[in-house]
PDB file of C-alpha atoms in Angstrom:
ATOM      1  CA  UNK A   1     226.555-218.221 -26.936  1.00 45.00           C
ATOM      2  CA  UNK A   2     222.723-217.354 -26.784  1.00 51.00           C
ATOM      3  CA  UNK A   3     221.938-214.373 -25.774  1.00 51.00           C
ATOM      4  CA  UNK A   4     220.541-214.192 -21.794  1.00 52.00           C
ATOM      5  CA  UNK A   5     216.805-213.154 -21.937  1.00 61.00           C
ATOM      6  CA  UNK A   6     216.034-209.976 -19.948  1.00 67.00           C
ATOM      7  CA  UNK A   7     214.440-210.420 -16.884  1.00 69.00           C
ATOM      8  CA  UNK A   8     211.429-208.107 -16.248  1.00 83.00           C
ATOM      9  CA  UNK A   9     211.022-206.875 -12.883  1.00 85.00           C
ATOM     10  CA  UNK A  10     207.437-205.939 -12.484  1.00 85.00           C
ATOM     11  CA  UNK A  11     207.067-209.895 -13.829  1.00 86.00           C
ATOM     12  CA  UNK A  12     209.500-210.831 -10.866  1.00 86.00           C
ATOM     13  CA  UNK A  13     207.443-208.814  -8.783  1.00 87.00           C
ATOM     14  CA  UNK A  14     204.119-210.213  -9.339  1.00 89.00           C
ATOM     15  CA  UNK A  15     205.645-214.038  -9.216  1.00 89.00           C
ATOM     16  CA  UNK A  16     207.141-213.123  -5.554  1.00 89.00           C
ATOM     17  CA  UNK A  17     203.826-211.509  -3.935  1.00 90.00           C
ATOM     18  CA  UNK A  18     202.229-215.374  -5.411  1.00 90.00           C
ATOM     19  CA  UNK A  19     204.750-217.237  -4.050  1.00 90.00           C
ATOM     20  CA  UNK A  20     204.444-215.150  -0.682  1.00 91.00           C
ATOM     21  CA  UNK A  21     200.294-215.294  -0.792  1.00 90.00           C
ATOM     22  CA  UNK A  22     200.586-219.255  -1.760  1.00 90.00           C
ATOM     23  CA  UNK A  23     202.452-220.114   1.482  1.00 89.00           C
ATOM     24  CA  UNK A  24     200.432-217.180   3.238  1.00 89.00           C
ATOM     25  CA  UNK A  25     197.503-219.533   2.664  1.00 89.00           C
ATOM     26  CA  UNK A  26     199.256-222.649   3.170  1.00 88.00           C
ATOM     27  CA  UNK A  27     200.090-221.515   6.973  1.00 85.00           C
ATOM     28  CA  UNK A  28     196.721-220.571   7.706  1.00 84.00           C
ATOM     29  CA  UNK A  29     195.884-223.964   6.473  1.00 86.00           C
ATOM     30  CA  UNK A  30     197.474-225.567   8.834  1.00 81.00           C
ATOM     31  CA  UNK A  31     196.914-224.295  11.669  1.00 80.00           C
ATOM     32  CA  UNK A  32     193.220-223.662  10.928  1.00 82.00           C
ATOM     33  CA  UNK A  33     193.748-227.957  11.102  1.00 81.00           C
ATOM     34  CA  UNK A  34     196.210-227.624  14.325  1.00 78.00           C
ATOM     35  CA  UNK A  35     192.998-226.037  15.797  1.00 80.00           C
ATOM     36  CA  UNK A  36     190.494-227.857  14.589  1.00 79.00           C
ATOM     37  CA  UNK A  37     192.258-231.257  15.905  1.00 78.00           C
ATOM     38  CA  UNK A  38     193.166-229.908  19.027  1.00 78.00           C
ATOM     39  CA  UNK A  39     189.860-230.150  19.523  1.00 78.00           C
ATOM     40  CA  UNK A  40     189.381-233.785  20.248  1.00 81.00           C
ATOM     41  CA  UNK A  41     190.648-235.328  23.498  1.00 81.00           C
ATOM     42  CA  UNK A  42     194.165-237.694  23.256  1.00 82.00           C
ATOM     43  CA  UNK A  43     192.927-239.300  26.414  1.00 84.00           C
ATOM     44  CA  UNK A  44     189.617-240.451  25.007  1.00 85.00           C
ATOM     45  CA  UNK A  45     190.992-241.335  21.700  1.00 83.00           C
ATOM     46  CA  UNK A  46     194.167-243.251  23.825  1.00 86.00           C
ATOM     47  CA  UNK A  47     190.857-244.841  25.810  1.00 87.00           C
ATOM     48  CA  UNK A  48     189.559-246.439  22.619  1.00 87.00           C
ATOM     49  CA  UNK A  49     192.820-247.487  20.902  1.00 87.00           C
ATOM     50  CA  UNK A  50     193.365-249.686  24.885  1.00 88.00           C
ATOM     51  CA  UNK A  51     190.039-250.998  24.495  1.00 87.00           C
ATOM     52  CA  UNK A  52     190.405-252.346  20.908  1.00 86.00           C
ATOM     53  CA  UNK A  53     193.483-253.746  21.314  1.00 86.00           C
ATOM     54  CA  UNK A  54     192.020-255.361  24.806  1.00 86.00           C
ATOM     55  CA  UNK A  55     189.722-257.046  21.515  1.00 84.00           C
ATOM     56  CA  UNK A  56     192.618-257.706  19.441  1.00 84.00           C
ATOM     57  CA  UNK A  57     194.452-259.637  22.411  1.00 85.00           C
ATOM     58  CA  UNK A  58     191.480-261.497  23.293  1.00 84.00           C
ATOM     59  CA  UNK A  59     190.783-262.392  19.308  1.00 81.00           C
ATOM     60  CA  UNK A  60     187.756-260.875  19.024  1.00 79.00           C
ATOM     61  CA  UNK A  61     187.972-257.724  17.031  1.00 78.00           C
ATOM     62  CA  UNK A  62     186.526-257.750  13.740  1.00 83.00           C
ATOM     63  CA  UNK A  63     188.054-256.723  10.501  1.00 83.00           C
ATOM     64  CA  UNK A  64     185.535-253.573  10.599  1.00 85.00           C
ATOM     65  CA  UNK A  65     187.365-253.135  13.958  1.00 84.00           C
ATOM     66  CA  UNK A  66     190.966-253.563  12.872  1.00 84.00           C
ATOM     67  CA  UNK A  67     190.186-250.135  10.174  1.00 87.00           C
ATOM     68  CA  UNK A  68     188.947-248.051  13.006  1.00 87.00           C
ATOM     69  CA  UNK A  69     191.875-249.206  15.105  1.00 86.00           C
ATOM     70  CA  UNK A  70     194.206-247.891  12.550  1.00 87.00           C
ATOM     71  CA  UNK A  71     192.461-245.032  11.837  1.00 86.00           C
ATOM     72  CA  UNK A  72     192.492-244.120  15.671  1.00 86.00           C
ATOM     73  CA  UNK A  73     196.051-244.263  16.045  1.00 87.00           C
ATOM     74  CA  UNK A  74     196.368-242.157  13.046  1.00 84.00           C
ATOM     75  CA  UNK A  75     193.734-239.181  14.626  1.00 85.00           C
ATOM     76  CA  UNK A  76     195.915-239.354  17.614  1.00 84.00           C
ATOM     77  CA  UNK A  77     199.006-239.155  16.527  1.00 84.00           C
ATOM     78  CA  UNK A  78     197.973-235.714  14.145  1.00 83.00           C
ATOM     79  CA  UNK A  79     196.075-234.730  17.468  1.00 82.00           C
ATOM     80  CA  UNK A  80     199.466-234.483  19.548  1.00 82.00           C
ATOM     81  CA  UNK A  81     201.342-232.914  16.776  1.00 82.00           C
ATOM     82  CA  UNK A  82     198.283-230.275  16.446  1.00 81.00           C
ATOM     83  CA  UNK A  83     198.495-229.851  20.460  1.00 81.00           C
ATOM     84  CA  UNK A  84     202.098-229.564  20.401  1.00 82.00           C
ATOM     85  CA  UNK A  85     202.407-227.132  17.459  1.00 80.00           C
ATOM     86  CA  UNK A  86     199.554-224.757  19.207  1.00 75.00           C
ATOM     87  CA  UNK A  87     201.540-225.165  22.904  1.00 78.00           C
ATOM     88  CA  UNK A  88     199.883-223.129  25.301  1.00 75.00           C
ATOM     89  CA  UNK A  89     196.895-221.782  23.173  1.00 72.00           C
ATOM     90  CA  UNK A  90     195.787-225.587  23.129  1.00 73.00           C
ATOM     91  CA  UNK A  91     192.546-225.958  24.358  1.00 74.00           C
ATOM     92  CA  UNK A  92     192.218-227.921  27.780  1.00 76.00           C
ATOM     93  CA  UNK A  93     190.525-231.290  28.934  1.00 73.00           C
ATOM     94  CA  UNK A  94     189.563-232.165  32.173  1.00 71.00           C
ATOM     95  CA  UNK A  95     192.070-235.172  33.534  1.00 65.00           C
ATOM     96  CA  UNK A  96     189.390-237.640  34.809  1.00 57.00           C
ATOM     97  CA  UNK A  97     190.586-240.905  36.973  1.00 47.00           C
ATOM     98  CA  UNK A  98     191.866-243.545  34.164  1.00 50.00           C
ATOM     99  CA  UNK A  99     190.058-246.831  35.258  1.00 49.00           C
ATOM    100  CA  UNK A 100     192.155-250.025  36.068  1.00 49.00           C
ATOM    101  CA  UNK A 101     193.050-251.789  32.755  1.00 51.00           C
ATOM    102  CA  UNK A 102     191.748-255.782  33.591  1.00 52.00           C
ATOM    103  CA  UNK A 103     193.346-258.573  32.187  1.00 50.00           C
ATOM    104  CA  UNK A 104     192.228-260.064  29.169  1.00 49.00           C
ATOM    105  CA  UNK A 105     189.951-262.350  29.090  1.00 53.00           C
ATOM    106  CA  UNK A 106     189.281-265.057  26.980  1.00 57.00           C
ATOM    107  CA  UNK A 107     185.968-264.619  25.078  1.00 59.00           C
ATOM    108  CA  UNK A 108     184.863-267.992  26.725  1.00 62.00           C
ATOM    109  CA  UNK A 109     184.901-266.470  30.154  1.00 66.00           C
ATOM    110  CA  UNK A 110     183.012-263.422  29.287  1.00 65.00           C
ATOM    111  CA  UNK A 111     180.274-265.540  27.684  1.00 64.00           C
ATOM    112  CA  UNK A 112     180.381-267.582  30.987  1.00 65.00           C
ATOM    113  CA  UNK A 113     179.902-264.434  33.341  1.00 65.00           C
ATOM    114  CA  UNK A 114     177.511-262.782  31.225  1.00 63.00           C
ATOM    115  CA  UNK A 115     175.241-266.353  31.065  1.00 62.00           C
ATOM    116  CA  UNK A 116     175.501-266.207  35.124  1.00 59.00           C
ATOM    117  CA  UNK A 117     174.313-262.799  35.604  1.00 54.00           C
ATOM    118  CA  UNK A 118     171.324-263.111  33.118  1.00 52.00           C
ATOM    119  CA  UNK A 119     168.175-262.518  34.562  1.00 49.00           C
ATOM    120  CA  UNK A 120     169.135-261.443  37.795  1.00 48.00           C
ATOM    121  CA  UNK A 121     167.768-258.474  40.000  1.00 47.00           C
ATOM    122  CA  UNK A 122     170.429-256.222  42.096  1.00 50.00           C
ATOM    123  CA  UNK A 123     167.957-255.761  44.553  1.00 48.00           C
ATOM    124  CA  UNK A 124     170.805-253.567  47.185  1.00 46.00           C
ATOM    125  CA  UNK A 125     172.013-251.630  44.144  1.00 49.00           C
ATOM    126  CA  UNK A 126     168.617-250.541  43.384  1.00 50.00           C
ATOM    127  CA  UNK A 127     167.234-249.835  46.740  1.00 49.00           C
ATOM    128  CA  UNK A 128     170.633-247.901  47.180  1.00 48.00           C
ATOM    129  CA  UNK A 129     170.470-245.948  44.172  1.00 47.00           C
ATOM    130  CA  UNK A 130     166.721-245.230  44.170  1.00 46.00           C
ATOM    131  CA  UNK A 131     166.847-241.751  45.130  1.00 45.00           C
ATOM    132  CA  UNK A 132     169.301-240.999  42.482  1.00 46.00           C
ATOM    133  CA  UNK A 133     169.576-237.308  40.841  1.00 49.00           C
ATOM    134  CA  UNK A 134     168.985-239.276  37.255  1.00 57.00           C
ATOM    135  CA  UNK A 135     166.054-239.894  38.179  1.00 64.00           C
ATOM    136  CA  UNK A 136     162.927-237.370  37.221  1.00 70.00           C
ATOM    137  CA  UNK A 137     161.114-236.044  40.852  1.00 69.00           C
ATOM    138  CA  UNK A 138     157.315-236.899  38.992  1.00 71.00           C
ATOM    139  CA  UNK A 139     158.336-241.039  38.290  1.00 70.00           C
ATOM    140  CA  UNK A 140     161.035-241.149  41.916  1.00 69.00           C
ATOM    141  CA  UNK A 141     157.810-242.495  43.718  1.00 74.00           C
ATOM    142  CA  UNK A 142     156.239-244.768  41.433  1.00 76.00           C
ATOM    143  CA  UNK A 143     156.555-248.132  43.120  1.00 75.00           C
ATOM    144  CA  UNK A 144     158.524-250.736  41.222  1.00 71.00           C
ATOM    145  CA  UNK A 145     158.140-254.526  40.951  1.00 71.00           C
ATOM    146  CA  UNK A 146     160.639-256.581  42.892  1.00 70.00           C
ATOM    147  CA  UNK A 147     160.154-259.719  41.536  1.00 69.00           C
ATOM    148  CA  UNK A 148     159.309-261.182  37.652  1.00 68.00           C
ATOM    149  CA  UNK A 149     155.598-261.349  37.384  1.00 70.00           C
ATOM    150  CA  UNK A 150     153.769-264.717  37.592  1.00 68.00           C
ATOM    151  CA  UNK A 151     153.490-266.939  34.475  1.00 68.00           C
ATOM    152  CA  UNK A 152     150.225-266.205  33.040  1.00 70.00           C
ATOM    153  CA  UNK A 153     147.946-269.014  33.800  1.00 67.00           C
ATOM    154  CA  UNK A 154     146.191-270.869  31.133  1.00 64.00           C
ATOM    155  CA  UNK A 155     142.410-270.534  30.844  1.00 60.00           C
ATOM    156  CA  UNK A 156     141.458-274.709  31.360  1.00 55.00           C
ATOM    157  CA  UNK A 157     138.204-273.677  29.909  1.00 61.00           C
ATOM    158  CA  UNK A 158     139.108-271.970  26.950  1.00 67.00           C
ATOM    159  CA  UNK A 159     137.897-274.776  23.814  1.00 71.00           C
ATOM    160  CA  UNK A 160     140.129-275.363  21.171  1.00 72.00           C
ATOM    161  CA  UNK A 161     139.583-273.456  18.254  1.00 74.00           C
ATOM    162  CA  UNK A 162     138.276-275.407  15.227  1.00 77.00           C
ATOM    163  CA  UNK A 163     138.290-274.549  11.530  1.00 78.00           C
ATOM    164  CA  UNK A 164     135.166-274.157  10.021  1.00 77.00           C
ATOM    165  CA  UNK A 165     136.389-275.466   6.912  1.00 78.00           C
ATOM    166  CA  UNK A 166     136.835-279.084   8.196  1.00 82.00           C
ATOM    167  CA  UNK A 167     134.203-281.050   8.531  1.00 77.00           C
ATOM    168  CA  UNK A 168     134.031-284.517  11.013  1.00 79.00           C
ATOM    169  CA  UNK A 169     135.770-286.716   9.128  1.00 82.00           C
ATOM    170  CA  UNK A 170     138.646-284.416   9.495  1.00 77.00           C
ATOM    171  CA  UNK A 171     138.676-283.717   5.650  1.00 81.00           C
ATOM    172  CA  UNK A 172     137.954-280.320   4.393  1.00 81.00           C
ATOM    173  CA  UNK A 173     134.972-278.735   3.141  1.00 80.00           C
ATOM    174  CA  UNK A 174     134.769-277.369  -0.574  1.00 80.00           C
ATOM    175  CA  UNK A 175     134.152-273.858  -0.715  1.00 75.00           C
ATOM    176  CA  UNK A 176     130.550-273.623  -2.620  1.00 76.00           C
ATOM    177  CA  UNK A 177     130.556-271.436  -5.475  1.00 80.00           C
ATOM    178  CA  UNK A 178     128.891-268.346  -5.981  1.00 81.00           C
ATOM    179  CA  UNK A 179     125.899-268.146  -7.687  1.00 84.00           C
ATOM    180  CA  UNK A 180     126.041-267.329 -11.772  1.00 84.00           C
ATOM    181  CA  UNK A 181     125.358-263.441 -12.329  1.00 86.00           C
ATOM    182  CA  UNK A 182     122.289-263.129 -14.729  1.00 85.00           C
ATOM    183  CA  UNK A 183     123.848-261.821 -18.277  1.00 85.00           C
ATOM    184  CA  UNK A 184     122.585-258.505 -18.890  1.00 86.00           C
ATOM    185  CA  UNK A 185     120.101-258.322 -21.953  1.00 85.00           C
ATOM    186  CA  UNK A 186     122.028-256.616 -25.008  1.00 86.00           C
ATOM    187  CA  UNK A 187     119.807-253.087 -26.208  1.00 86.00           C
ATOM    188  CA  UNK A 188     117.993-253.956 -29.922  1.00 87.00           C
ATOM    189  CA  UNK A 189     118.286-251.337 -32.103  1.00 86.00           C
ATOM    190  CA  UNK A 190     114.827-250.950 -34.076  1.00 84.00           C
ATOM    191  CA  UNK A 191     114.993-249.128 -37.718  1.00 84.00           C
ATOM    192  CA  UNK A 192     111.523-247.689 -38.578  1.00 79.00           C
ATOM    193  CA  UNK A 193     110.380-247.010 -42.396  1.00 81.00           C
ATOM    194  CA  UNK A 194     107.646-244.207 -41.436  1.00 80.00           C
ATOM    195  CA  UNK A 195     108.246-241.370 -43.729  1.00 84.00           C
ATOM    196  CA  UNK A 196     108.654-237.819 -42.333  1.00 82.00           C
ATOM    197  CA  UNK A 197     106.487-235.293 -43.392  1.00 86.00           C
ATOM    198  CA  UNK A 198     107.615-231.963 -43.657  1.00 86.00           C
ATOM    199  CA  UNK A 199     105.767-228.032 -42.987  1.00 85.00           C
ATOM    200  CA  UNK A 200     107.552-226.274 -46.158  1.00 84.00           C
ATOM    201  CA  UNK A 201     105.201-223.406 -45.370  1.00 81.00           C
ATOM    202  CA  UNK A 202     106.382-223.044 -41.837  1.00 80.00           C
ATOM    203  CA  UNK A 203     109.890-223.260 -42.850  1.00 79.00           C
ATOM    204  CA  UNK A 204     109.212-221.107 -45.214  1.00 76.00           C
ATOM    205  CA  UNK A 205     108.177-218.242 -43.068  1.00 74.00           C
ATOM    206  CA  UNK A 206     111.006-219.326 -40.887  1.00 74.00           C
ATOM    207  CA  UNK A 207     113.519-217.366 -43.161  1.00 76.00           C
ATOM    208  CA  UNK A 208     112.027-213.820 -43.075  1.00 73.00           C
ATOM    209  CA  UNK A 209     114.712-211.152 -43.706  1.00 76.00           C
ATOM    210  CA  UNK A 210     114.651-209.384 -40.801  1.00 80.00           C
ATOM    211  CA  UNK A 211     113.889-205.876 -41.879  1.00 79.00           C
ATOM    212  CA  UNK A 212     110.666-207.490 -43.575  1.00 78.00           C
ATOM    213  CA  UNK A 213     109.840-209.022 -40.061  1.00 78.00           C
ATOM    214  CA  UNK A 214     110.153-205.275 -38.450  1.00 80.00           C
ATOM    215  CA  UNK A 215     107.808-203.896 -41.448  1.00 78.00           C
ATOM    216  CA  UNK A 216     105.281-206.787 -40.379  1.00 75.00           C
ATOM    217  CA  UNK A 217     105.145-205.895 -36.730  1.00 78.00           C
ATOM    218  CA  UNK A 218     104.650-202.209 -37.622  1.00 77.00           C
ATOM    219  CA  UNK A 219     101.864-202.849 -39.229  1.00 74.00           C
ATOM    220  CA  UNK A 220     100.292-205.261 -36.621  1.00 74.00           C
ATOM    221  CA  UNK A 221     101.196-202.086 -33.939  1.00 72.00           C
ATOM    222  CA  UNK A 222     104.002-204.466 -31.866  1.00 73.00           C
ATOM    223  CA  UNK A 223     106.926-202.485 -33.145  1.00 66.00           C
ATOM    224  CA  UNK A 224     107.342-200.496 -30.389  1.00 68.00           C
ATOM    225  CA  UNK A 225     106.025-197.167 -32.052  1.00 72.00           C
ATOM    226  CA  UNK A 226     102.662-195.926 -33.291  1.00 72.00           C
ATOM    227  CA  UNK A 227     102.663-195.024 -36.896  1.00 73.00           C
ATOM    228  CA  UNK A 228     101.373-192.541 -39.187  1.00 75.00           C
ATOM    229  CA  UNK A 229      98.399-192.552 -41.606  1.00 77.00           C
ATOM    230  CA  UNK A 230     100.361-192.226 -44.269  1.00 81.00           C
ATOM    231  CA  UNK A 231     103.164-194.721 -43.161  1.00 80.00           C
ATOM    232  CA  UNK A 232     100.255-197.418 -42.971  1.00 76.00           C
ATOM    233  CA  UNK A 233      98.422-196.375 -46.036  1.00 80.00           C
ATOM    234  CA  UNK A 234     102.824-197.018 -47.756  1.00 80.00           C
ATOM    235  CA  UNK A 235     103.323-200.093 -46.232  1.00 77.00           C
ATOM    236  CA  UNK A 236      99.875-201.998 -47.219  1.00 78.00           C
ATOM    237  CA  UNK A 237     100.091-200.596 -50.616  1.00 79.00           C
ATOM    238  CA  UNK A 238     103.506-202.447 -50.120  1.00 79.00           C
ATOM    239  CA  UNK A 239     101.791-205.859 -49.501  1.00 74.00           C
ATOM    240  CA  UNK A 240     102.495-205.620 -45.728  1.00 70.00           C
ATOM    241  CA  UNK A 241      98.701-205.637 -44.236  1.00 63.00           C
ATOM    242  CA  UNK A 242      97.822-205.839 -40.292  1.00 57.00           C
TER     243      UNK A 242
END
């Protein structure tokens, strides 16, 4: 037989406290999603699923429709399991009056009622309902029209407008072209043979060293300082002379 492996406790341990933490987790979970879809009213949800399957009986719900249908019943069922599950600590709705369900209609009949109501004024309702809270204080007495305005009336004088571009005959004008731009005169390029004369002896004086050039303003007395007798006397026996 092989032998049983031993079983280490502190192992055991640690796997319980996950196991415990796991579902721990998975209970807050759920009812942080028991809360969350306690949250929407059954009544208004059970409103819409009546209203679409009103649609459905009548043959005039749309595929688009038929999804949001199914998805409806879904939210509502997980909305009364969430309720139930929470009990008392459910949130409350207030229970408003449900309206009358009508009969269905055929979609022939609702065209037919909306076609006769088009374009009418409810002149009771509104002079009933004019001093209604919706409306704002500043626009309550602004005076409202009671009746459609008047056609507007066509001006008999008004000429009928006439493109420029057709002439008598009823045949259209060419457009005339525009005029030619002048060409622009190309730039000539003249090459003169003169030849260049050249200073050498002013380019030659050009490049004096410049310690040479101080020496020569020394002696002329534009150096800055005034010199010696016996500084002159060096520097013309030098070859530098004023």
């Amino acid at each position: 037989m092989p032998k049983e492996r031993s079983v280490n406790p502190a192992q055991a341990q640690r796997k319980a406290e996950k196991q415990r933490e796991i579902s721990k987790n998975k209970k807050n979970l759920q009812h942080q999603r028991n809360e969350k879809l306690a949250r929407r009213n059954p009544e208004r949800l059970q409103r819409q699923i009546e209203e679409l399957k009103e649609s459905e009986a009548r043959g005039s719900l749309r595929p688009k429709d038929k999804d949001t249908l199914a998805q409806l019943e879904k939210d509502l069922k997980g909305v009364r399991r969430a309720r139930d599950a929470l009990g008392d600590a459910a949130p409350k709705f207030p229970i408003h009056d449900r309206p009358e369900r009508r009969e269905p209609r055929s979609a022939r009949e609702e065209q037919q009622q909306r076609r006769q109501h088009l374009g009418k004024r409810r002149r009771a309702q509104d002079e009933t309902h004019s001093d209604s809270e919706d409306t704002d204080p500043e626009v309550r007495d602004i005076p409202m029209p009671r009746d459609t305005p008047p056609p507007i009336s066509r001006d008999s004088n008004r000429r009928p407008f006439r493109d420029p571009q057709i002439g008598p005959d009823g045949h259209r004008i060419p457009h005339a072209l525009p005029t030619k731009p002048v060409a622009a005169v190309a730039p000539q390029v003249v090459y003169s043979s003169a030849p260049q004369l050249r200073d050498l002896k002013k380019e030659a004086t050009k490049f004096v060293p410049s310690a040479v050039r101080q020496k020569q303003k020394q002696v002329k007395g534009t150096g800055g300082r005034l010199l010696e007798a016996d500084e002159i006397d060096r520097l013309e026996k030098a070859g530098y002379y004023a």
